[in-house]
PDB file of C-alpha atoms in Angstrom:
ATOM      1  CA  UNK G   7      65.601  -6.067  24.263  1.00  0.00           C
ATOM      2  CA  UNK G   8      64.323  -8.553  21.729  1.00  0.00           C
ATOM      3  CA  UNK G   9      60.767  -8.452  20.387  1.00  0.00           C
ATOM      4  CA  UNK G  10      58.457 -11.328  21.297  1.00  0.00           C
ATOM      5  CA  UNK G  11      55.531 -12.603  19.382  1.00  0.00           C
ATOM      6  CA  UNK G  12      52.912 -14.285  21.507  1.00  0.00           C
ATOM      7  CA  UNK G  13      50.706 -16.884  19.834  1.00  0.00           C
ATOM      8  CA  UNK G  14      49.026 -19.995  20.994  1.00  0.00           C
ATOM      9  CA  UNK G  15      48.848 -21.444  17.521  1.00  0.00           C
ATOM     10  CA  UNK G  16      50.952 -24.658  17.485  1.00  0.00           C
ATOM     11  CA  UNK G  17      51.630 -24.272  13.750  1.00  0.00           C
ATOM     12  CA  UNK G  18      53.313 -20.868  14.166  1.00  0.00           C
ATOM     13  CA  UNK G  19      56.880 -22.019  14.922  1.00  0.00           C
ATOM     14  CA  UNK G  20      57.036 -24.851  12.328  1.00  0.00           C
ATOM     15  CA  UNK G  21      55.669 -22.434   9.712  1.00  0.00           C
ATOM     16  CA  UNK G  22      58.190 -19.765  10.706  1.00  0.00           C
ATOM     17  CA  UNK G  23      61.018 -22.293  10.282  1.00  0.00           C
ATOM     18  CA  UNK G  24      59.606 -23.418   6.928  1.00  0.00           C
ATOM     19  CA  UNK G  25      59.423 -19.794   5.726  1.00  0.00           C
ATOM     20  CA  UNK G  26      63.048 -19.150   6.795  1.00  0.00           C
ATOM     21  CA  UNK G  27      64.241 -22.377   5.127  1.00  0.00           C
ATOM     22  CA  UNK G  28      62.003 -22.223   2.017  1.00  0.00           C
ATOM     23  CA  UNK G  29      60.723 -25.697   2.807  1.00  0.00           C
ATOM     24  CA  UNK G  30      57.411 -27.073   1.560  1.00  0.00           C
ATOM     25  CA  UNK G  31      55.009 -28.271   4.260  1.00  0.00           C
ATOM     26  CA  UNK G  32      51.775 -30.134   4.546  1.00  0.00           C
ATOM     27  CA  UNK G  33      48.930 -29.983   7.073  1.00  0.00           C
ATOM     28  CA  UNK G  34      45.282 -30.632   7.551  1.00  0.00           C
ATOM     29  CA  UNK G  35      42.991 -27.554   7.253  1.00  0.00           C
ATOM     30  CA  UNK G  36      39.418 -27.119   8.386  1.00  0.00           C
ATOM     31  CA  UNK G  37      37.321 -24.871   6.208  1.00  0.00           C
ATOM     32  CA  UNK G  38      34.643 -22.629   7.670  1.00  0.00           C
ATOM     33  CA  UNK G  39      32.010 -25.254   6.738  1.00  0.00           C
ATOM     34  CA  UNK G  40      33.822 -27.889   8.816  1.00  0.00           C
ATOM     35  CA  UNK G  41      35.332 -29.804   5.818  1.00  0.00           C
ATOM     36  CA  UNK G  42      38.939 -30.932   6.474  1.00  0.00           C
ATOM     37  CA  UNK G  43      41.408 -31.367   3.678  1.00  0.00           C
ATOM     38  CA  UNK G  44      45.122 -31.975   3.350  1.00  0.00           C
ATOM     39  CA  UNK G  45      47.160 -29.009   2.049  1.00  0.00           C
ATOM     40  CA  UNK G  46      50.680 -28.873   0.612  1.00  0.00           C
ATOM     41  CA  UNK G  47      52.087 -25.356   0.578  1.00  0.00           C
ATOM     42  CA  UNK G  48      55.208 -23.260   0.024  1.00  0.00           C
ATOM     43  CA  UNK G  49      54.894 -20.861   3.006  1.00  0.00           C
ATOM     44  CA  UNK G  50      55.818 -17.191   2.198  1.00  0.00           C
ATOM     45  CA  UNK G  51      54.843 -15.115   5.253  1.00  0.00           C
ATOM     46  CA  UNK G  52      52.834 -14.854   8.424  1.00  0.00           C
ATOM     47  CA  UNK G  53      50.604 -11.867   9.248  1.00  0.00           C
ATOM     48  CA  UNK G  54      48.601 -10.932  12.323  1.00  0.00           C
ATOM     49  CA  UNK G  55      45.306  -9.364  11.202  1.00  0.00           C
ATOM     50  CA  UNK G  56      42.909  -8.292  13.955  1.00  0.00           C
ATOM     51  CA  UNK G  57      44.373 -10.884  16.343  1.00  0.00           C
ATOM     52  CA  UNK G  58      44.253 -13.771  13.882  1.00  0.00           C
ATOM     53  CA  UNK G  59      47.426 -15.273  12.481  1.00  0.00           C
ATOM     54  CA  UNK G  60      47.361 -15.833   8.714  1.00  0.00           C
ATOM     55  CA  UNK G  61      49.721 -17.803   6.464  1.00  0.00           C
ATOM     56  CA  UNK G  62      50.317 -16.420   2.966  1.00  0.00           C
ATOM     57  CA  UNK G  63      51.648 -19.126   0.726  1.00  0.00           C
ATOM     58  CA  UNK G  64      51.608 -20.889  -2.618  1.00  0.00           C
ATOM     59  CA  UNK G  65      49.180 -23.852  -2.559  1.00  0.00           C
ATOM     60  CA  UNK G  66      50.900 -26.557  -4.545  1.00  0.00           C
ATOM     61  CA  UNK G  67      47.718 -28.565  -5.233  1.00  0.00           C
ATOM     62  CA  UNK G  68      45.610 -25.574  -6.230  1.00  0.00           C
ATOM     63  CA  UNK G  69      48.605 -24.026  -8.136  1.00  0.00           C
ATOM     64  CA  UNK G  70      47.912 -20.486  -6.823  1.00  0.00           C
ATOM     65  CA  UNK G  71      48.732 -18.143  -3.915  1.00  0.00           C
ATOM     66  CA  UNK G  72      46.378 -18.731  -0.948  1.00  0.00           C
ATOM     67  CA  UNK G  73      45.796 -17.474   2.624  1.00  0.00           C
ATOM     68  CA  UNK G  74      45.196 -19.874   5.528  1.00  0.00           C
ATOM     69  CA  UNK G  75      44.108 -18.881   9.037  1.00  0.00           C
ATOM     70  CA  UNK G  76      46.410 -20.654  11.530  1.00  0.00           C
ATOM     71  CA  UNK G  77      43.462 -21.291  13.835  1.00  0.00           C
ATOM     72  CA  UNK G  78      42.052 -23.634  11.236  1.00  0.00           C
ATOM     73  CA  UNK G  79      45.194 -25.801  10.883  1.00  0.00           C
ATOM     74  CA  UNK G  80      44.102 -28.938  12.697  1.00  0.00           C
ATOM     75  CA  UNK G  81      47.178 -31.166  12.432  1.00  0.00           C
ATOM     76  CA  UNK G  82      50.903 -31.002  12.966  1.00  0.00           C
ATOM     77  CA  UNK G  83      52.710 -29.102  10.251  1.00  0.00           C
ATOM     78  CA  UNK G  84      55.056 -31.583   8.531  1.00  0.00           C
ATOM     79  CA  UNK G  85      57.942 -30.991   6.164  1.00  0.00           C
ATOM     80  CA  UNK G  86      57.402 -32.444   2.715  1.00  0.00           C
ATOM     81  CA  UNK G  87      60.092 -34.999   1.852  1.00  0.00           C
ATOM     82  CA  UNK G  88      61.145 -37.072  -1.102  1.00  0.00           C
ATOM     83  CA  UNK G  89      63.007 -39.954   0.402  1.00  0.00           C
ATOM     84  CA  UNK G  90      65.281 -38.361   3.044  1.00  0.00           C
ATOM     85  CA  UNK G  91      65.435 -34.966   1.327  1.00  0.00           C
ATOM     86  CA  UNK G  92      63.270 -31.973   2.227  1.00  0.00           C
ATOM     87  CA  UNK G  93      61.429 -30.382  -0.676  1.00  0.00           C
ATOM     88  CA  UNK G  94      62.644 -26.787  -0.972  1.00  0.00           C
ATOM     89  CA  UNK G  95      61.378 -23.946  -3.140  1.00  0.00           C
ATOM     90  CA  UNK G  96      62.703 -20.580  -4.323  1.00  0.00           C
ATOM     91  CA  UNK G  97      61.203 -17.664  -2.412  1.00  0.00           C
ATOM     92  CA  UNK G  98      58.927 -15.588  -4.610  1.00  0.00           C
ATOM     93  CA  UNK G  99      59.983 -12.067  -5.788  1.00  0.00           C
ATOM     94  CA  UNK G 100      59.037  -9.183  -3.504  1.00  0.00           C
ATOM     95  CA  UNK G 101      56.492  -7.878  -6.012  1.00  0.00           C
ATOM     96  CA  UNK G 102      54.598 -11.246  -5.809  1.00  0.00           C
ATOM     97  CA  UNK G 103      54.539 -11.000  -2.022  1.00  0.00           C
ATOM     98  CA  UNK G 104      53.342  -7.430  -2.139  1.00  0.00           C
ATOM     99  CA  UNK G 105      50.584  -8.251  -4.696  1.00  0.00           C
ATOM    100  CA  UNK G 106      49.347 -11.129  -2.554  1.00  0.00           C
ATOM    101  CA  UNK G 107      49.253  -8.846   0.491  1.00  0.00           C
ATOM    102  CA  UNK G 108      47.441  -6.177  -1.519  1.00  0.00           C
ATOM    103  CA  UNK G 109      44.793  -8.740  -2.628  1.00  0.00           C
ATOM    104  CA  UNK G 110      44.272  -9.628   1.021  1.00  0.00           C
ATOM    105  CA  UNK G 111      43.902  -6.000   2.025  1.00  0.00           C
ATOM    106  CA  UNK G 112      41.447  -5.402  -0.743  1.00  0.00           C
ATOM    107  CA  UNK G 113      39.367  -8.376   0.405  1.00  0.00           C
ATOM    108  CA  UNK G 114      39.324  -6.953   3.964  1.00  0.00           C
ATOM    109  CA  UNK G 115      38.353  -3.487   2.639  1.00  0.00           C
ATOM    110  CA  UNK G 116      35.308  -5.085   0.890  1.00  0.00           C
ATOM    111  CA  UNK G 117      34.179  -6.978   4.031  1.00  0.00           C
ATOM    112  CA  UNK G 118      32.183  -4.414   6.113  1.00  0.00           C
ATOM    113  CA  UNK G 119      29.739  -5.080   8.879  1.00  0.00           C
ATOM    114  CA  UNK G 120      27.713  -3.032  11.340  1.00  0.00           C
ATOM    115  CA  UNK G 121      26.799  -4.254  14.798  1.00  0.00           C
ATOM    116  CA  UNK G 122      24.968  -2.792  17.767  1.00  0.00           C
ATOM    117  CA  UNK G 123      26.491  -3.422  21.215  1.00  0.00           C
ATOM    118  CA  UNK G 124      24.826  -3.251  24.631  1.00  0.00           C
ATOM    119  CA  UNK G 125      26.219  -0.347  26.612  1.00  0.00           C
ATOM    120  CA  UNK G 126      28.807  -1.105  29.281  1.00  0.00           C
ATOM    121  CA  UNK G 127      28.858  -4.841  28.426  1.00  0.00           C
ATOM    122  CA  UNK G 128      32.056  -6.848  27.830  1.00  0.00           C
ATOM    123  CA  UNK G 129      31.449  -6.381  24.110  1.00  0.00           C
ATOM    124  CA  UNK G 130      31.184  -2.602  24.626  1.00  0.00           C
ATOM    125  CA  UNK G 131      34.721  -2.518  25.960  1.00  0.00           C
ATOM    126  CA  UNK G 132      35.965  -5.189  23.561  1.00  0.00           C
ATOM    127  CA  UNK G 133      34.991  -2.987  20.587  1.00  0.00           C
ATOM    128  CA  UNK G 134      36.304   0.132  22.365  1.00  0.00           C
ATOM    129  CA  UNK G 135      32.947   1.869  22.349  1.00  0.00           C
ATOM    130  CA  UNK G 136      34.033   3.844  25.474  1.00  0.00           C
ATOM    131  CA  UNK G 137      36.344   5.884  23.221  1.00  0.00           C
ATOM    132  CA  UNK G 138      34.963   9.352  22.537  1.00  0.00           C
ATOM    133  CA  UNK G 139      35.368   8.948  18.790  1.00  0.00           C
ATOM    134  CA  UNK G 140      32.929   6.025  18.546  1.00  0.00           C
ATOM    135  CA  UNK G 141      29.181   5.879  18.278  1.00  0.00           C
ATOM    136  CA  UNK G 142      27.403   6.751  21.542  1.00  0.00           C
ATOM    137  CA  UNK G 143      24.411   4.498  20.721  1.00  0.00           C
ATOM    138  CA  UNK G 144      26.523   1.370  20.518  1.00  0.00           C
ATOM    139  CA  UNK G 145      26.522   1.007  16.757  1.00  0.00           C
ATOM    140  CA  UNK G 146      29.847   0.434  15.068  1.00  0.00           C
ATOM    141  CA  UNK G 147      30.930  -0.396  11.537  1.00  0.00           C
ATOM    142  CA  UNK G 148      34.229  -2.102  10.730  1.00  0.00           C
ATOM    143  CA  UNK G 149      36.086  -4.265   8.228  1.00  0.00           C
ATOM    144  CA  UNK G 150      36.922  -7.880   8.942  1.00  0.00           C
ATOM    145  CA  UNK G 151      38.906 -10.667   7.315  1.00  0.00           C
ATOM    146  CA  UNK G 152      36.844 -13.800   7.800  1.00  0.00           C
ATOM    147  CA  UNK G 153      33.064 -14.016   8.212  1.00  0.00           C
ATOM    148  CA  UNK G 154      32.991 -17.316  10.197  1.00  0.00           C
ATOM    149  CA  UNK G 155      35.699 -16.171  12.585  1.00  0.00           C
ATOM    150  CA  UNK G 156      33.891 -12.909  13.135  1.00  0.00           C
ATOM    151  CA  UNK G 157      30.626 -14.747  13.746  1.00  0.00           C
ATOM    152  CA  UNK G 158      32.382 -16.972  16.295  1.00  0.00           C
ATOM    153  CA  UNK G 159      33.777 -13.884  18.068  1.00  0.00           C
ATOM    154  CA  UNK G 160      30.324 -12.213  18.127  1.00  0.00           C
ATOM    155  CA  UNK G 161      28.651 -15.341  19.559  1.00  0.00           C
ATOM    156  CA  UNK G 162      31.005 -15.089  22.515  1.00  0.00           C
ATOM    157  CA  UNK G 163      29.134 -11.940  23.571  1.00  0.00           C
ATOM    158  CA  UNK G 164      25.631 -13.542  23.309  1.00  0.00           C
ATOM    159  CA  UNK G 165      22.743 -11.095  23.393  1.00  0.00           C
ATOM    160  CA  UNK G 166      25.077  -8.153  24.107  1.00  0.00           C
ATOM    161  CA  UNK G 167      25.726  -7.884  20.309  1.00  0.00           C
ATOM    162  CA  UNK G 168      23.313  -7.844  17.361  1.00  0.00           C
ATOM    163  CA  UNK G 169      24.241  -7.637  13.700  1.00  0.00           C
ATOM    164  CA  UNK G 170      22.676  -4.659  11.873  1.00  0.00           C
ATOM    165  CA  UNK G 171      24.264  -5.019   8.487  1.00  0.00           C
ATOM    166  CA  UNK G 172      25.434  -7.922   6.451  1.00  0.00           C
ATOM    167  CA  UNK G 173      22.845 -10.616   6.244  1.00  0.00           C
ATOM    168  CA  UNK G 174      25.440 -13.375   5.811  1.00  0.00           C
ATOM    169  CA  UNK G 175      27.105 -12.449   9.120  1.00  0.00           C
ATOM    170  CA  UNK G 176      23.752 -12.427  10.961  1.00  0.00           C
ATOM    171  CA  UNK G 177      22.931 -15.836   9.480  1.00  0.00           C
ATOM    172  CA  UNK G 178      26.352 -17.243  10.483  1.00  0.00           C
ATOM    173  CA  UNK G 179      25.885 -15.996  14.102  1.00  0.00           C
ATOM    174  CA  UNK G 180      22.376 -17.484  14.255  1.00  0.00           C
ATOM    175  CA  UNK G 181      23.538 -20.797  12.722  1.00  0.00           C
ATOM    176  CA  UNK G 182      26.256 -21.106  15.402  1.00  0.00           C
ATOM    177  CA  UNK G 183      23.682 -20.608  18.196  1.00  0.00           C
ATOM    178  CA  UNK G 184      21.379 -23.131  16.560  1.00  0.00           C
ATOM    179  CA  UNK G 185      24.138 -25.681  16.350  1.00  0.00           C
ATOM    180  CA  UNK G 186      24.870 -25.261  20.096  1.00  0.00           C
ATOM    181  CA  UNK G 187      21.167 -25.776  20.869  1.00  0.00           C
ATOM    182  CA  UNK G 188      20.862 -28.847  18.631  1.00  0.00           C
ATOM    183  CA  UNK G 189      24.126 -30.373  19.993  1.00  0.00           C
ATOM    184  CA  UNK G 190      22.868 -30.043  23.582  1.00  0.00           C
ATOM    185  CA  UNK G 191      19.201 -30.835  23.107  1.00  0.00           C
TER     186      UNK G 191
END
Protein backbone atom coordinates (compact mmCIF):
# COMPACT_ATOMS: atom_id res chain seq x y z
CA UNK A 1 0.00 0.00 0.00
CA UNK A 2 1.17 3.52 -0.75
CA UNK A 3 -0.23 6.59 0.98
CA UNK A 4 -2.22 8.99 -1.18
CA UNK A 5 -2.69 12.69 -0.58
CA UNK A 6 -5.86 14.07 -2.05
CA UNK A 7 -5.93 17.73 -2.97
CA UNK A 8 -7.64 19.77 -5.62
CA UNK A 9 -5.03 22.53 -5.45
CA UNK A 10 -3.30 22.76 -8.85
CA UNK A 11 -0.17 24.20 -7.22
CA UNK A 12 0.35 21.15 -4.97
CA UNK A 13 2.32 18.93 -7.38
CA UNK A 14 4.59 21.67 -8.81
CA UNK A 15 5.35 22.86 -5.27
CA UNK A 16 6.09 19.29 -4.14
CA UNK A 17 8.56 18.91 -7.02
CA UNK A 18 10.15 22.28 -6.22
CA UNK A 19 10.55 21.26 -2.56
CA UNK A 20 12.18 17.96 -3.55
CA UNK A 21 14.52 19.67 -6.05
CA UNK A 22 15.22 22.81 -3.96
CA UNK A 23 14.09 24.95 -6.91
CA UNK A 24 12.87 28.55 -6.60
CA UNK A 25 9.41 29.19 -7.97
CA UNK A 26 7.16 32.13 -8.70
CA UNK A 27 3.38 32.49 -8.66
CA UNK A 28 0.60 35.06 -8.29
CA UNK A 29 -0.98 35.19 -4.84
CA UNK A 30 -4.30 36.71 -3.81
CA UNK A 31 -4.32 38.20 -0.33
CA UNK A 32 -7.45 38.08 1.82
CA UNK A 33 -8.30 41.65 0.73
CA UNK A 34 -8.30 40.56 -2.94
CA UNK A 35 -4.96 42.20 -3.85
CA UNK A 36 -2.88 40.00 -6.17
CA UNK A 37 0.90 40.14 -6.21
CA UNK A 38 3.70 38.12 -7.74
CA UNK A 39 5.76 36.03 -5.29
CA UNK A 40 9.16 34.43 -5.71
CA UNK A 41 9.87 31.80 -3.07
CA UNK A 42 12.13 28.98 -1.98
CA UNK A 43 9.58 26.31 -1.00
CA UNK A 44 10.43 24.33 2.16
CA UNK A 45 7.40 22.23 3.08
CA UNK A 46 3.66 21.70 2.67
CA UNK A 47 1.27 21.24 5.59
CA UNK A 48 -2.42 20.43 5.80
CA UNK A 49 -4.00 22.44 8.60
CA UNK A 50 -7.72 21.98 9.16
CA UNK A 51 -8.22 20.94 5.54
CA UNK A 52 -6.25 23.85 4.06
CA UNK A 53 -2.91 23.26 2.36
CA UNK A 54 -0.20 25.69 3.38
CA UNK A 55 3.24 26.32 1.88
CA UNK A 56 6.07 27.20 4.24
CA UNK A 57 8.87 28.90 2.37
CA UNK A 58 11.41 31.68 2.19
CA UNK A 59 9.99 34.71 0.36
CA UNK A 60 12.87 36.03 -1.74
CA UNK A 61 11.38 39.51 -2.21
CA UNK A 62 10.41 39.96 1.46
CA UNK A 63 13.66 38.31 2.62
CA UNK A 64 11.90 36.28 5.34
CA UNK A 65 10.13 32.97 5.96
CA UNK A 66 6.45 33.12 5.01
CA UNK A 67 3.35 30.93 4.84
CA UNK A 68 1.05 30.87 1.81
CA UNK A 69 -2.34 29.16 1.60
CA UNK A 70 -2.42 27.12 -1.62
CA UNK A 71 -6.07 28.07 -2.16
CA UNK A 72 -4.89 31.65 -2.75
CA UNK A 73 -2.31 30.82 -5.42
CA UNK A 74 -4.07 32.09 -8.53
CA UNK A 75 -1.59 31.30 -11.29
CA UNK A 76 0.51 28.46 -12.52
CA UNK A 77 3.58 27.79 -10.36
CA UNK A 78 6.63 28.43 -12.52
CA UNK A 79 10.26 27.54 -11.95
CA UNK A 80 12.56 30.56 -11.71
CA UNK A 81 15.26 30.48 -14.38
CA UNK A 82 18.30 32.50 -15.31
CA UNK A 83 18.73 31.79 -18.98
CA UNK A 84 18.22 28.04 -19.37
CA UNK A 85 19.25 27.20 -15.79
CA UNK A 86 16.85 26.67 -12.91
CA UNK A 87 17.56 28.73 -9.80
CA UNK A 88 18.26 26.32 -6.93
CA UNK A 89 18.72 26.95 -3.22
CA UNK A 90 20.15 25.10 -0.26
CA UNK A 91 17.49 23.58 1.96
CA UNK A 92 17.35 25.27 5.36
CA UNK A 93 18.60 23.50 8.48
CA UNK A 94 16.02 21.45 10.37
CA UNK A 95 15.98 23.92 13.28
CA UNK A 96 14.89 26.69 10.89
CA UNK A 97 12.04 24.51 9.60
CA UNK A 98 11.01 23.61 13.15
CA UNK A 99 11.10 27.26 14.27
CA UNK A 100 8.93 28.30 11.32
CA UNK A 101 6.42 25.56 12.11
CA UNK A 102 6.41 26.54 15.80
CA UNK A 103 5.69 30.18 14.82
CA UNK A 104 2.74 28.99 12.75
CA UNK A 105 1.41 26.82 15.59
CA UNK A 106 1.72 29.75 18.01
CA UNK A 107 -0.24 31.93 15.56
CA UNK A 108 -3.00 29.30 15.44
CA UNK A 109 -3.05 28.96 19.25
CA UNK A 110 -3.67 32.72 19.48
CA UNK A 111 -6.56 32.66 16.96
CA UNK A 112 -9.65 31.58 18.93
CA UNK A 113 -13.29 32.04 18.04
CA UNK A 114 -16.61 30.97 19.44
CA UNK A 115 -19.65 30.23 17.32
CA UNK A 116 -23.20 29.05 17.94
CA UNK A 117 -24.62 26.46 15.57
CA UNK A 118 -28.26 25.57 14.86
CA UNK A 119 -29.01 22.08 16.17
CA UNK A 120 -29.11 19.26 13.61
CA UNK A 121 -28.11 21.54 10.73
CA UNK A 122 -25.34 20.76 8.25
CA UNK A 123 -23.08 23.00 10.33
CA UNK A 124 -23.99 21.01 13.46
CA UNK A 125 -22.56 17.86 11.90
CA UNK A 126 -19.70 19.69 10.18
CA UNK A 127 -18.42 20.93 13.54
CA UNK A 128 -19.09 17.51 15.16
CA UNK A 129 -21.55 18.86 17.71
CA UNK A 130 -23.27 15.49 17.82
CA UNK A 131 -20.26 14.16 19.78
CA UNK A 132 -20.99 13.73 23.48
CA UNK A 133 -17.94 15.79 24.48
CA UNK A 134 -19.14 19.00 22.80
CA UNK A 135 -21.51 21.69 23.92
CA UNK A 136 -25.18 20.64 23.96
CA UNK A 137 -26.39 24.19 23.26
CA UNK A 138 -24.52 24.42 19.96
CA UNK A 139 -21.75 26.72 21.17
CA UNK A 140 -18.20 25.74 20.29
CA UNK A 141 -14.81 27.42 20.64
CA UNK A 142 -11.85 26.48 18.50
CA UNK A 143 -8.57 27.69 17.06
CA UNK A 144 -8.15 28.57 13.40
CA UNK A 145 -5.39 29.53 10.99
CA UNK A 146 -6.85 32.20 8.71
CA UNK A 147 -9.70 34.59 9.56
CA UNK A 148 -10.88 35.14 5.97
CA UNK A 149 -10.88 31.43 5.13
CA UNK A 150 -12.86 30.69 8.29
CA UNK A 151 -15.32 33.49 7.48
CA UNK A 152 -15.78 31.98 4.00
CA UNK A 153 -16.40 28.55 5.54
CA UNK A 154 -18.95 29.95 8.01
CA UNK A 155 -20.81 31.83 5.25
CA UNK A 156 -21.42 28.48 3.54
CA UNK A 157 -23.74 27.61 6.45
CA UNK A 158 -25.76 30.83 6.24
CA UNK A 159 -28.02 31.52 9.20
CA UNK A 160 -27.23 28.12 10.77
CA UNK A 161 -24.07 29.68 12.29
CA UNK A 162 -23.57 32.88 14.27
CA UNK A 163 -20.29 34.25 15.60
CA UNK A 164 -20.30 34.80 19.36
CA UNK A 165 -16.70 35.84 19.90
CA UNK A 166 -14.17 37.62 17.87
CA UNK A 167 -15.50 40.80 16.42
CA UNK A 168 -13.18 40.67 13.38
CA UNK A 169 -14.58 37.26 12.39
CA UNK A 170 -18.18 38.44 12.72
CA UNK A 171 -17.35 41.49 10.59
CA UNK A 172 -15.64 39.34 7.93
CA UNK A 173 -18.67 37.02 7.72
CA UNK A 174 -21.02 40.02 7.45
CA UNK A 175 -18.82 41.75 4.84
CA UNK A 176 -18.90 38.62 2.67
CA UNK A 177 -22.69 38.50 2.78
CA UNK A 178 -22.90 42.20 1.97
CA UNK A 179 -20.61 41.71 -1.02
CA UNK A 180 -22.86 38.95 -2.37
CA UNK A 181 -25.91 41.23 -1.97
CA UNK A 182 -24.20 44.20 -3.67
CA UNK A 183 -22.82 42.04 -6.51
CA UNK A 184 -26.31 40.70 -7.25
CA UNK A 185 -28.42 43.79 -6.60
